mmCIF file of C-alpha atoms (C1' of nucleotides) in Angstrom:
data_model
loop_
_atom_site.group_PDB
_atom_site.id
_atom_site.type_symbol
_atom_site.label_atom_id
_atom_site.label_comp_id
_atom_site.label_asym_id
_atom_site.label_seq_id
_atom_site.Cartn_x
_atom_site.Cartn_y
_atom_site.Cartn_z
ATOM 1 C CA MET P 556 90.292 40.172 88.859
ATOM 2 C CA SER P 557 88.178 40.960 91.784
ATOM 3 C CA SER P 558 84.497 40.875 91.491
ATOM 4 C CA TYR P 559 82.268 43.927 91.670
ATOM 5 C CA GLU P 560 81.076 42.541 95.077
ATOM 6 C CA ASP P 561 84.640 42.557 96.291
ATOM 7 C CA VAL P 562 85.108 46.160 95.420
ATOM 8 C CA LEU P 563 82.021 47.083 97.154
ATOM 9 C CA VAL P 564 83.019 45.339 100.285
ATOM 10 C CA ALA P 565 86.446 47.021 100.212
ATOM 11 C CA LEU P 566 84.897 50.290 99.737
ATOM 12 C CA ARG P 567 82.540 49.867 102.650
ATOM 13 C CA ARG P 568 85.524 49.083 104.865
ATOM 14 C CA VAL P 569 87.327 52.093 103.781
ATOM 15 C CA ILE P 570 84.309 54.176 104.550
ATOM 16 C CA ARG P 571 84.047 52.762 108.013
ATOM 17 C CA ALA P 572 87.732 52.960 108.775
ATOM 18 C CA THR P 573 88.132 56.578 107.688
ATOM 19 C CA ASP P 574 84.816 57.879 108.943
ATOM 20 C CA LEU P 575 84.412 59.573 105.657
ATOM 21 C CA HIS P 576 80.680 59.115 105.505
ATOM 22 C CA SER P 577 79.832 62.731 105.118
ATOM 23 C CA LYS P 578 76.451 62.936 106.900
ATOM 24 C CA ARG P 579 77.940 61.254 110.047
ATOM 25 C CA LEU P 580 81.063 63.534 109.989
ATOM 26 C CA SER P 581 79.225 66.708 109.315
ATOM 27 C CA LYS P 582 76.734 66.144 112.035
ATOM 28 C CA HIS P 583 79.517 65.475 114.416
ATOM 29 C CA ALA P 584 81.251 68.795 113.656
ATOM 30 C CA GLY P 585 78.216 70.810 112.864
ATOM 31 C CA LEU P 586 79.725 71.724 109.635
ATOM 32 C CA THR P 587 78.763 71.013 106.064
ATOM 33 C CA GLY P 588 81.126 69.295 103.680
ATOM 34 C CA PRO P 589 82.276 72.417 101.831
ATOM 35 C CA GLN P 590 82.738 74.244 105.102
ATOM 36 C CA LEU P 591 84.818 71.485 106.533
ATOM 37 C CA LEU P 592 86.873 71.310 103.308
ATOM 38 C CA ILE P 593 87.644 74.991 103.249
ATOM 39 C CA MET P 594 88.555 75.009 106.978
ATOM 40 C CA ARG P 595 90.885 72.060 106.456
ATOM 41 C CA THR P 596 92.492 73.874 103.530
ATOM 42 C CA ILE P 597 93.089 76.909 105.650
ATOM 43 C CA ARG P 598 94.672 74.840 108.438
ATOM 44 C CA ALA P 599 96.790 72.926 105.941
ATOM 45 C CA LEU P 600 98.212 75.986 104.165
ATOM 46 C CA GLY P 601 98.303 78.597 106.960
ATOM 47 C CA GLU P 602 97.999 82.162 105.738
ATOM 48 C CA VAL P 603 96.056 81.618 102.465
ATOM 49 C CA THR P 604 94.239 83.893 100.013
ATOM 50 C CA ILE P 605 90.705 83.302 98.866
ATOM 51 C CA GLY P 606 91.938 82.611 95.367
ATOM 52 C CA THR P 607 94.205 79.849 96.651
ATOM 53 C CA ILE P 608 91.436 78.290 98.581
ATOM 54 C CA ALA P 609 89.126 78.426 95.501
ATOM 55 C CA GLU P 610 91.827 76.810 93.435
ATOM 56 C CA LYS P 611 92.565 74.086 95.971
ATOM 57 C CA VAL P 612 88.997 72.981 96.528
ATOM 58 C CA SER P 613 87.823 73.627 92.919
ATOM 59 C CA LEU P 614 85.152 76.211 93.726
ATOM 60 C CA SER P 615 84.665 79.693 92.424
ATOM 61 C CA GLN P 616 85.994 82.602 94.363
ATOM 62 C CA ALA P 617 82.419 83.783 94.831
ATOM 63 C CA THR P 618 81.400 80.579 96.433
ATOM 64 C CA VAL P 619 84.392 80.496 98.709
ATOM 65 C CA THR P 620 83.573 84.118 99.730
ATOM 66 C CA THR P 621 79.951 83.272 100.744
ATOM 67 C CA ILE P 622 81.055 80.162 102.650
ATOM 68 C CA LEU P 623 83.662 82.101 104.462
ATOM 69 C CA ASP P 624 81.047 84.634 105.337
ATOM 70 C CA ARG P 625 79.020 81.929 107.192
ATOM 71 C CA LEU P 626 82.176 80.664 108.864
ATOM 72 C CA GLU P 627 83.180 84.062 109.865
ATOM 73 C CA HIS P 628 79.723 84.767 111.158
ATOM 74 C CA ARG P 629 80.027 81.689 113.421
ATOM 75 C CA ASN P 630 83.503 82.962 114.500
ATOM 76 C CA LEU P 631 85.349 80.027 113.124
ATOM 77 C CA VAL P 632 87.503 81.880 110.667
ATOM 78 C CA TYR P 633 88.603 85.512 110.256
ATOM 79 C CA ARG P 634 89.930 87.582 107.344
ATOM 80 C CA VAL P 635 92.883 89.808 107.138
ATOM 81 C CA ARG P 636 93.494 92.118 104.248
ATOM 82 C CA SER P 637 97.090 91.885 103.067
ATOM 83 C CA THR P 638 99.133 95.052 103.588
ATOM 84 C CA GLN P 639 101.621 94.106 100.872
ATOM 85 C CA ASP P 640 98.896 93.675 98.251
ATOM 86 C CA LYS P 641 95.594 95.288 99.352
ATOM 87 C CA ARG P 642 93.699 93.317 96.700
ATOM 88 C CA LYS P 643 94.355 90.131 98.559
ATOM 89 C CA VAL P 644 92.676 88.737 101.776
ATOM 90 C CA HIS P 645 94.098 86.102 104.001
ATOM 91 C CA ALA P 646 91.949 83.606 105.816
ATOM 92 C CA HIS P 647 92.772 82.281 109.219
ATOM 93 C CA LEU P 648 91.118 79.905 111.594
ATOM 94 C CA THR P 649 90.139 81.382 114.948
ATOM 95 C CA GLU P 650 91.045 79.508 118.066
ATOM 96 C CA GLU P 651 87.479 78.265 118.244
ATOM 97 C CA GLY P 652 87.666 77.057 114.650
ATOM 98 C CA ALA P 653 90.834 75.290 115.196
ATOM 99 C CA ASP P 654 89.413 73.556 118.254
ATOM 100 C CA LEU P 655 86.401 72.475 116.429
ATOM 101 C CA LEU P 656 88.415 71.107 113.567
ATOM 102 C CA ALA P 657 90.709 69.334 115.898
ATOM 103 C CA ARG P 658 87.886 67.647 117.725
ATOM 104 C CA ALA P 659 85.851 66.789 114.671
ATOM 105 C CA PRO P 660 87.790 64.545 112.413
ATOM 106 C CA ASN P 661 89.349 61.125 112.873
ATOM 107 C CA PRO P 662 93.129 61.381 112.578
ATOM 108 C CA LEU P 663 92.991 58.535 110.049
ATOM 109 C CA GLN P 664 91.183 60.824 107.656
ATOM 110 C CA GLU P 665 94.195 63.078 106.991
ATOM 111 C CA ASP P 666 96.286 60.080 106.186
ATOM 112 C CA PHE P 667 93.755 58.634 103.873
ATOM 113 C CA ILE P 668 93.343 61.850 102.003
ATOM 114 C CA GLN P 669 97.116 62.307 101.481
ATOM 115 C CA LYS P 670 97.426 58.802 100.267
ATOM 116 C CA PHE P 671 94.403 59.098 98.081
ATOM 117 C CA GLN P 672 95.643 62.269 96.434
ATOM 118 C CA SER P 673 98.885 60.472 95.404
ATOM 119 C CA LEU P 674 96.821 58.249 93.077
ATOM 120 C CA ALA P 675 96.359 58.885 89.482
ATOM 121 C CA GLU P 676 93.575 61.330 88.486
ATOM 122 C CA TRP P 677 91.508 58.738 86.820
ATOM 123 C CA GLU P 678 91.876 56.360 89.738
ATOM 124 C CA GLN P 679 90.733 58.997 92.126
ATOM 125 C CA THR P 680 87.728 59.739 89.928
ATOM 126 C CA MET P 681 86.712 56.178 89.582
ATOM 127 C CA ILE P 682 87.006 55.488 93.284
ATOM 128 C CA LEU P 683 85.068 58.492 94.131
ATOM 129 C CA ALA P 684 82.314 57.393 91.690
ATOM 130 C CA SER P 685 82.280 53.957 93.256
ATOM 131 C CA LEU P 686 82.115 55.385 96.769
ATOM 132 C CA GLN P 687 79.287 57.483 95.686
ATOM 133 C CA ARG P 688 77.476 54.503 94.365
ATOM 134 C CA VAL P 689 78.004 52.817 97.506
ATOM 135 C CA ALA P 690 76.622 55.675 99.455
ATOM 136 C CA ASN P 691 73.633 55.741 97.270
ATOM 137 C CA MET P 692 73.041 52.105 97.778
ATOM 138 C CA MET P 693 73.314 52.507 101.516
ATOM 139 C CA ASP P 694 70.750 55.320 101.500
ATOM 140 C CA ALA P 695 68.345 53.319 99.119
ATOM 141 C CA ASP P 696 68.925 50.008 100.896
ATOM 142 C CA ASP P 697 68.340 48.734 97.316
ATOM 143 C CA ILE P 698 71.224 48.219 94.853
ATOM 144 C CA ASP P 699 69.157 48.305 91.781
ATOM 145 C CA ALA P 700 67.598 51.663 92.724
ATOM 146 C CA SER P 701 70.981 53.404 92.620
ATOM 147 C CA PRO P 702 71.360 55.473 89.439
ATOM 148 C CA VAL P 703 74.301 55.230 87.177
ATOM 149 C CA LEU P 704 76.684 58.153 87.946
ATOM 150 C CA THR P 705 78.498 60.459 85.544
ATOM 151 C CA VAL P 706 82.004 61.550 86.644
ATOM 152 C CA GLY P 707 80.833 65.172 86.638
ATOM 153 C CA SER P 708 78.168 64.599 89.205
ATOM 154 C CA VAL P 709 80.351 62.640 91.650
ATOM 155 C CA LEU P 710 81.463 65.623 93.719
ATOM 156 C CA LYS P 711 78.108 67.392 93.636
ATOM 157 C CA ASP P 712 75.636 64.749 94.485
ATOM 158 C CA ASP P 713 76.745 64.113 98.013
ATOM 159 C CA GLY P 714 74.699 63.877 101.152
ATOM 160 C CA TRP P 715 76.750 66.479 103.046
ATOM 161 C CA LYS P 716 73.862 68.567 104.522
ATOM 162 C CA ALA P 717 74.333 69.005 108.187
ATOM 163 C CA ASP P 718 73.543 72.477 109.624
ATOM 164 C CA ALA P 719 70.570 73.634 107.399
ATOM 165 C CA LYS P 720 68.570 74.081 110.580
ATOM 166 C CA SER P 721 71.229 75.938 112.618
ATOM 167 C CA MET U 1029 81.274 144.866 74.458
ATOM 168 C CA SER U 1030 84.191 144.934 76.746
ATOM 169 C CA SER U 1031 87.743 144.789 75.318
ATOM 170 C CA TYR U 1032 89.979 141.886 75.669
ATOM 171 C CA GLU U 1033 92.060 144.003 78.016
ATOM 172 C CA ASP U 1034 89.014 144.554 80.240
ATOM 173 C CA VAL U 1035 88.479 140.764 80.519
ATOM 174 C CA LEU U 1036 92.049 140.241 81.378
ATOM 175 C CA VAL U 1037 92.014 142.881 84.163
ATOM 176 C CA ALA U 1038 88.911 141.357 85.594
ATOM 177 C CA LEU U 1039 90.335 137.876 85.514
ATOM 178 C CA ARG U 1040 93.551 139.072 87.339
ATOM 179 C CA ARG U 1041 91.305 140.529 90.005
ATOM 180 C CA VAL U 1042 89.421 137.283 90.372
ATOM 181 C CA ILE U 1043 92.683 135.436 90.573
ATOM 182 C CA ARG U 1044 93.987 137.707 93.316
ATOM 183 C CA ALA U 1045 90.674 137.687 95.228
ATOM 184 C CA THR U 1046 90.336 133.999 95.361
ATOM 185 C CA ASP U 1047 93.983 133.127 95.632
ATOM 186 C CA LEU U 1048 93.480 130.630 92.918
ATOM 187 C CA HIS U 1049 96.888 130.973 91.419
ATOM 188 C CA SER U 1050 97.914 127.428 91.660
ATOM 189 C CA LYS U 1051 101.642 127.693 92.164
ATOM 190 C CA ARG U 1052 101.132 130.097 95.039
ATOM 191 C CA LEU U 1053 98.510 128.030 96.587
ATOM 192 C CA SER U 1054 100.211 124.701 96.229
ATOM 193 C CA LYS U 1055 103.438 125.961 97.698
ATOM 194 C CA HIS U 1056 101.535 127.382 100.593
ATOM 195 C CA ALA U 1057 99.984 124.054 101.471
ATOM 196 C CA GLY U 1058 102.824 121.823 100.319
ATOM 197 C CA LEU U 1059 100.327 120.057 98.151
ATOM 198 C CA THR U 1060 100.014 119.580 94.436
ATOM 199 C CA GLY U 1061 96.969 120.433 92.536
ATOM 200 C CA PRO U 1062 95.384 117.054 92.269
ATOM 201 C CA GLN U 1063 96.187 116.366 95.903
ATOM 202 C CA LEU U 1064 94.459 119.481 96.995
ATOM 203 C CA LEU U 1065 91.513 118.787 94.711
ATOM 204 C CA ILE U 1066 91.079 115.253 96.118
ATOM 205 C CA MET U 1067 91.345 116.442 99.737
ATOM 206 C CA ARG U 1068 88.823 119.086 99.151
ATOM 207 C CA THR U 1069 86.506 116.612 97.543
ATOM 208 C CA ILE U 1070 86.803 114.412 100.661
ATOM 209 C CA ARG U 1071 86.061 117.356 102.818
ATOM 210 C CA ALA U 1072 83.072 118.439 100.871
ATOM 211 C CA LEU U 1073 81.455 114.945 100.644
ATOM 212 C CA GLY U 1074 82.430 113.479 103.956
ATOM 213 C CA GLU U 1075 82.564 109.706 103.881
ATOM 214 C CA VAL U 1076 83.239 109.111 100.137
ATOM 215 C CA THR U 1077 84.420 106.147 98.116
ATOM 216 C CA ILE U 1078 87.323 106.114 95.746
ATOM 217 C CA GLY U 1079 85.015 105.787 92.809
ATOM 218 C CA THR U 1080 83.021 108.800 93.726
ATOM 219 C CA ILE U 1081 86.189 110.823 94.188
ATOM 220 C CA ALA U 1082 87.350 109.741 90.810
ATOM 221 C CA GLU U 1083 84.024 110.632 89.207
ATOM 222 C CA LYS U 1084 83.969 114.134 90.926
ATOM 223 C CA VAL U 1085 87.568 115.051 89.930
ATOM 224 C CA SER U 1086 87.475 113.244 86.486
ATOM 225 C CA LEU U 1087 90.416 111.023 87.077
ATOM 226 C CA SER U 1088 90.629 107.238 86.858
ATOM 227 C CA GLN U 1089 90.274 105.221 89.975
ATOM 228 C CA ALA U 1090 93.773 103.986 89.574
ATOM 229 C CA THR U 1091 95.053 107.590 89.638
ATOM 230 C CA VAL U 1092 93.049 108.375 92.721
ATOM 231 C CA THR U 1093 94.416 105.263 94.396
ATOM 232 C CA THR U 1094 97.950 106.251 93.892
ATOM 233 C CA ILE U 1095 97.383 109.896 94.954
ATOM 234 C CA LEU U 1096 95.625 108.646 98.061
ATOM 235 C CA ASP U 1097 98.590 106.479 98.685
ATOM 236 C CA ARG U 1098 100.865 109.501 98.927
ATOM 237 C CA LEU U 1099 98.348 111.400 101.033
ATOM 238 C CA GLU U 1100 97.921 108.488 103.341
ATOM 239 C CA HIS U 1101 101.737 108.060 103.585
ATOM 240 C CA ARG U 1102 101.845 111.672 104.820
ATOM 241 C CA ASN U 1103 99.098 110.945 107.287
ATOM 242 C CA LEU U 1104 96.779 113.426 105.677
ATOM 243 C CA VAL U 1105 94.049 111.031 104.923
ATOM 244 C CA TYR U 1106 93.073 107.503 105.946
ATOM 245 C CA ARG U 1107 91.044 104.715 104.369
ATOM 246 C CA VAL U 1108 88.352 102.616 105.974
ATOM 247 C CA ARG U 1109 86.892 99.573 104.140
ATOM 248 C CA SER U 1110 83.071 99.595 104.190
ATOM 249 C CA THR U 1111 81.573 96.904 106.223
ATOM 250 C CA GLN U 1112 78.197 97.151 104.265
ATOM 251 C CA ASP U 1113 79.987 96.475 100.976
ATOM 252 C CA LYS U 1114 83.475 95.148 101.394
ATOM 253 C CA ARG U 1115 84.313 96.155 97.830
ATOM 254 C CA LYS U 1116 84.132 99.831 98.784
ATOM 255 C CA VAL U 1117 86.738 101.936 100.602
ATOM 256 C CA HIS U 1118 85.823 105.243 102.308
ATOM 257 C CA ALA U 1119 88.408 107.986 102.362
ATOM 258 C CA HIS U 1120 88.578 110.403 105.311
ATOM 259 C CA LEU U 1121 90.713 113.370 106.251
ATOM 260 C CA THR U 1122 92.943 112.886 109.296
ATOM 261 C CA GLU U 1123 92.932 115.724 111.795
ATOM 262 C CA GLU U 1124 96.304 116.792 110.411
ATOM 263 C CA GLY U 1125 94.874 116.796 106.893
ATOM 264 C CA ALA U 1126 91.840 118.788 107.886
ATOM 265 C CA ASP U 1127 94.080 121.362 109.590
ATOM 266 C CA LEU U 1128 96.394 121.687 106.627
ATOM 267 C CA LEU U 1129 93.408 122.133 104.359
ATOM 268 C CA ALA U 1130 91.793 124.667 106.703
ATOM 269 C CA ARG U 1131 95.027 126.747 106.802
ATOM 270 C CA ALA U 1132 95.783 126.564 103.171
ATOM 271 C CA PRO U 1133 92.978 128.016 101.233
ATOM 272 C CA ASN U 1134 91.312 131.403 101.288
ATOM 273 C CA PRO U 1135 87.748 131.082 102.523
ATOM 274 C CA LEU U 1136 86.583 133.032 99.475
ATOM 275 C CA GLN U 1137 87.716 130.130 97.366
ATOM 276 C CA GLU U 1138 84.863 127.837 98.408
ATOM 277 C CA ASP U 1139 82.269 130.501 97.588
ATOM 278 C CA PHE U 1140 83.892 131.158 94.239
ATOM 279 C CA ILE U 1141 84.040 127.498 93.307
ATOM 280 C CA GLN U 1142 80.352 126.989 94.179
ATOM 281 C CA LYS U 1143 79.212 129.970 92.124
ATOM 282 C CA PHE U 1144 81.628 128.997 89.359
ATOM 283 C CA GLN U 1145 79.980 125.539 89.140
ATOM 284 C CA SER U 1146 76.563 127.046 88.641
ATOM 285 C CA LEU U 1147 77.648 128.513 85.341
ATOM 286 C CA ALA U 1148 76.995 126.797 82.059
ATOM 287 C CA GLU U 1149 79.468 124.140 80.965
ATOM 288 C CA TRP U 1150 80.909 126.248 78.038
ATOM 289 C CA GLU U 1151 81.251 129.323 80.169
ATOM 290 C CA GLN U 1152 83.239 127.499 82.704
ATOM 291 C CA THR U 1153 85.408 126.067 79.986
ATOM 292 C CA MET U 1154 85.978 129.397 78.412
ATOM 293 C CA ILE U 1155 86.719 131.148 81.736
ATOM 294 C CA LEU U 1156 89.152 128.399 82.605
ATOM 295 C CA ALA U 1157 90.850 128.773 79.313
ATOM 296 C CA SER U 1158 91.185 132.489 79.842
ATOM 297 C CA LEU U 1159 92.470 132.102 83.335
ATOM 298 C CA GLN U 1160 95.004 129.756 81.890
ATOM 299 C CA ARG U 1161 96.022 132.284 79.417
ATOM 300 C CA VAL U 1162 96.399 134.836 82.073
ATOM 301 C CA ALA U 1163 98.501 132.530 84.255
ATOM 302 C CA ASN U 1164 100.765 131.722 81.221
ATOM 303 C CA MET U 1165 101.123 135.490 80.563
ATOM 304 C CA MET U 1166 102.057 136.117 84.178
ATOM 305 C CA ASP U 1167 104.689 133.446 84.190
ATOM 306 C CA ALA U 1168 106.162 134.628 80.814
ATOM 307 C CA ASP U 1169 105.835 138.288 81.640
ATOM 308 C CA ASP U 1170 105.173 138.504 77.954
ATOM 309 C CA ILE U 1171 101.771 138.362 76.502
ATOM 310 C CA ASP U 1172 102.868 137.372 72.974
ATOM 311 C CA ALA U 1173 104.865 134.420 74.347
ATOM 312 C CA SER U 1174 101.795 132.851 75.674
ATOM 313 C CA PRO U 1175 100.635 129.962 73.451
ATOM 314 C CA VAL U 1176 97.082 129.679 72.259
ATOM 315 C CA LEU U 1177 95.341 127.009 74.288
ATOM 316 C CA THR U 1178 92.981 124.280 73.263
ATOM 317 C CA VAL U 1179 90.057 123.503 75.547
ATOM 318 C CA GLY U 1180 91.321 119.941 76.192
ATOM 319 C CA SER U 1181 94.595 121.139 77.509
ATOM 320 C CA VAL U 1182 93.164 123.636 79.957
ATOM 321 C CA LEU U 1183 92.854 121.481 82.961
ATOM 322 C CA LYS U 1184 96.062 119.589 82.295
ATOM 323 C CA ASP U 1185 98.533 122.238 81.447
ATOM 324 C CA ASP U 1186 98.579 123.914 84.730
ATOM 325 C CA GLY U 1187 101.559 124.796 86.932
ATOM 326 C CA TRP U 1188 100.382 122.867 89.906
ATOM 327 C CA LYS U 1189 103.860 121.302 90.811
ATOM 328 C CA ALA U 1190 104.754 121.952 94.375
ATOM 329 C CA ASP U 1191 106.201 119.014 96.360
ATOM 330 C CA ALA U 1192 108.270 117.251 93.850
ATOM 331 C CA LYS U 1193 111.229 117.720 96.112
ATOM 332 C CA SER U 1194 109.634 116.792 99.420
ATOM 333 C "C1'" DG W 305 123.368 126.463 79.844
ATOM 334 C "C1'" DC W 306 122.179 121.587 79.919
ATOM 335 C "C1'" DA W 307 121.787 116.604 80.896
ATOM 336 C "C1'" DA W 308 120.250 113.327 84.260
ATOM 337 C "C1'" DA W 309 117.769 112.046 88.391
ATOM 338 C "C1'" DG W 310 113.865 112.027 91.160
ATOM 339 C "C1'" DA W 311 109.182 112.841 92.200
ATOM 340 C "C1'" DC W 312 105.144 113.524 90.584
ATOM 341 C "C1'" DC W 313 100.669 112.597 87.319
ATOM 342 C "C1'" DT W 314 98.018 109.720 84.297
ATOM 343 C "C1'" DC W 315 96.336 106.121 81.821
ATOM 344 C "C1'" DT W 316 95.139 101.105 80.307
ATOM 345 C "C1'" DA W 317 95.126 96.300 81.434
ATOM 346 C "C1'" DA W 318 95.280 92.826 84.615
ATOM 347 C "C1'" DT W 319 94.169 91.001 89.125
ATOM 348 C "C1'" DA W 320 91.663 89.998 93.814
ATOM 349 C "C1'" DG W 321 87.676 89.916 96.180
ATOM 350 C "C1'" DT W 322 82.804 90.976 96.896
ATOM 351 C "C1'" DT W 323 78.021 91.259 95.645
ATOM 352 C "C1'" DA W 324 73.753 90.499 92.853
ATOM 353 C "C1'" DG W 325 70.899 87.370 90.827
ATOM 354 C "C1'" DG W 326 69.127 83.016 89.521
ATOM 355 C "C1'" DG W 327 68.726 78.033 89.930
ATOM 356 C "C1'" DG W 328 69.341 74.045 92.613
ATOM 357 C "C1'" DT W 329 69.100 70.541 96.902
ATOM 358 C "C1'" DG W 330 67.970 68.846 101.536
ATOM 359 C "C1'" DT W 331 65.757 69.229 106.125
ATOM 360 C "C1'" DA W 332 62.091 70.391 109.112
ATOM 361 C "C1'" DA W 333 57.671 72.059 110.275
ATOM 362 C "C1'" DA W 334 52.618 73.082 109.310
ATOM 363 C "C1'" DT T 443 52.799 66.704 101.379
ATOM 364 C "C1'" DT T 444 53.499 71.256 100.748
ATOM 365 C "C1'" DT T 445 56.109 75.162 102.342
ATOM 366 C "C1'" DA T 446 59.776 77.529 104.419
ATOM 367 C "C1'" DC T 447 64.389 77.963 105.139
ATOM 368 C "C1'" DA T 448 69.211 77.396 104.922
ATOM 369 C "C1'" DC T 449 72.372 75.926 102.359
ATOM 370 C "C1'" DC T 450 75.441 75.239 97.752
ATOM 371 C "C1'" DC T 451 76.976 76.926 93.292
ATOM 372 C "C1'" DC T 452 77.619 79.474 89.396
ATOM 373 C "C1'" DT T 453 78.158 83.670 86.055
ATOM 374 C "C1'" DA T 454 78.216 88.514 85.492
ATOM 375 C "C1'" DA T 455 78.948 92.898 87.348
ATOM 376 C "C1'" DC T 456 81.335 95.909 90.340
ATOM 377 C "C1'" DT T 457 85.109 98.161 93.518
ATOM 378 C "C1'" DA T 458 89.646 98.860 94.400
ATOM 379 C "C1'" DT T 459 94.457 97.906 93.798
ATOM 380 C "C1'" DT T 460 98.672 96.929 91.335
ATOM 381 C "C1'" DA T 461 101.778 96.589 87.104
ATOM 382 C "C1'" DG T 462 103.638 98.866 83.497
ATOM 383 C "C1'" DA T 463 104.462 102.491 80.419
ATOM 384 C "C1'" DG T 464 104.687 107.300 79.050
ATOM 385 C "C1'" DG T 465 104.556 111.950 80.363
ATOM 386 C "C1'" DT T 466 105.921 116.711 82.882
ATOM 387 C "C1'" DC T 467 108.507 119.525 86.153
ATOM 388 C "C1'" DT T 468 112.216 120.679 89.391
ATOM 389 C "C1'" DT T 469 116.605 120.012 91.149
ATOM 390 C "C1'" DT T 470 121.294 118.872 90.807
ATOM 391 C "C1'" DG T 471 125.844 118.208 88.913
ATOM 392 C "C1'" DC T 472 128.773 119.015 84.888
#
DNA sequence: GCAAAGACCTCTAATAGTTAGGGGTGTAAA
DNA sequence: TTTACACCCCTAACTATTAGAGGTCTTTGC
């Protein structure tokens, strides 16, 4: 069995290799974490409804709507109401949005996420919790100051703020 | 007190004067009663939401939606989704629709409807019931064959069919 | 004459997206 | 350090559309 320290070191290496540290990434693209996540989902799925996005990223439709409002305002995405079913709205990346997304992330990132999602649910959860703990430690520069995390808080308590001032 | 026959005669005169006999009118315009009613509502209120139309004509939103579908298909109305509140949709008459509406009805009709709506609720209901009875008699050419009407059936049981074959 | 088809009308229930409102976090400026 | 601001996130309410089922009327074919 590897020691806890071994795990920490491995995690730090993963973080560096994949450039997943959200503050760094977000600042680079000028996008917040959820914004990036949603734009990636749109790129991955092509013509996609708001409901599908919400399902994929585990947010409510209302939240996706407001985030899309901001992205649309910045001309990174646009909406098209379906003619087949006028209840539905399809989201698309603008050329500008696609460019930004292409410039922003490290190519390794996509690979990593795909592989990560092939893990078991509990593995993903535990790894995320550990990553979170690592991030906290890095911020605090003090291991003992890092609070114990619950699973539920893992995805929320993330330092993804980037364009609060834009 | 005027006799029942006096009332009948008066009603017949009103019907002729205002050209309200629905079969005649509908055939003239190539529109059914509800279609005509909705188009008039749009013309009267200008930019109007589906919900408002439904309220004005006492139909469900779903019904208004399907009737608007047919009118839109015939290029008589068009929809514009509100930019202020993207839940809302405004209905408008096309030029073609406005033309059709302008040609179809007798100008007296508008006057009559306005005045009619200033009457008390029960007066309107009774008058409508009587008008309906008159219409039935005219169709039957036989007074005794006309069934006694209930208030609830007055607005429904109307010979408004016109373009079932179009 | 009469049965069947086709085109309507109408409704309720379900569905998709948007908005309102309230609570929270993080960053930057006074 | 407080304050302002811009986010995120949710639930509840709201607007319109669609699905599905039941009804009427007219036309068409027997």
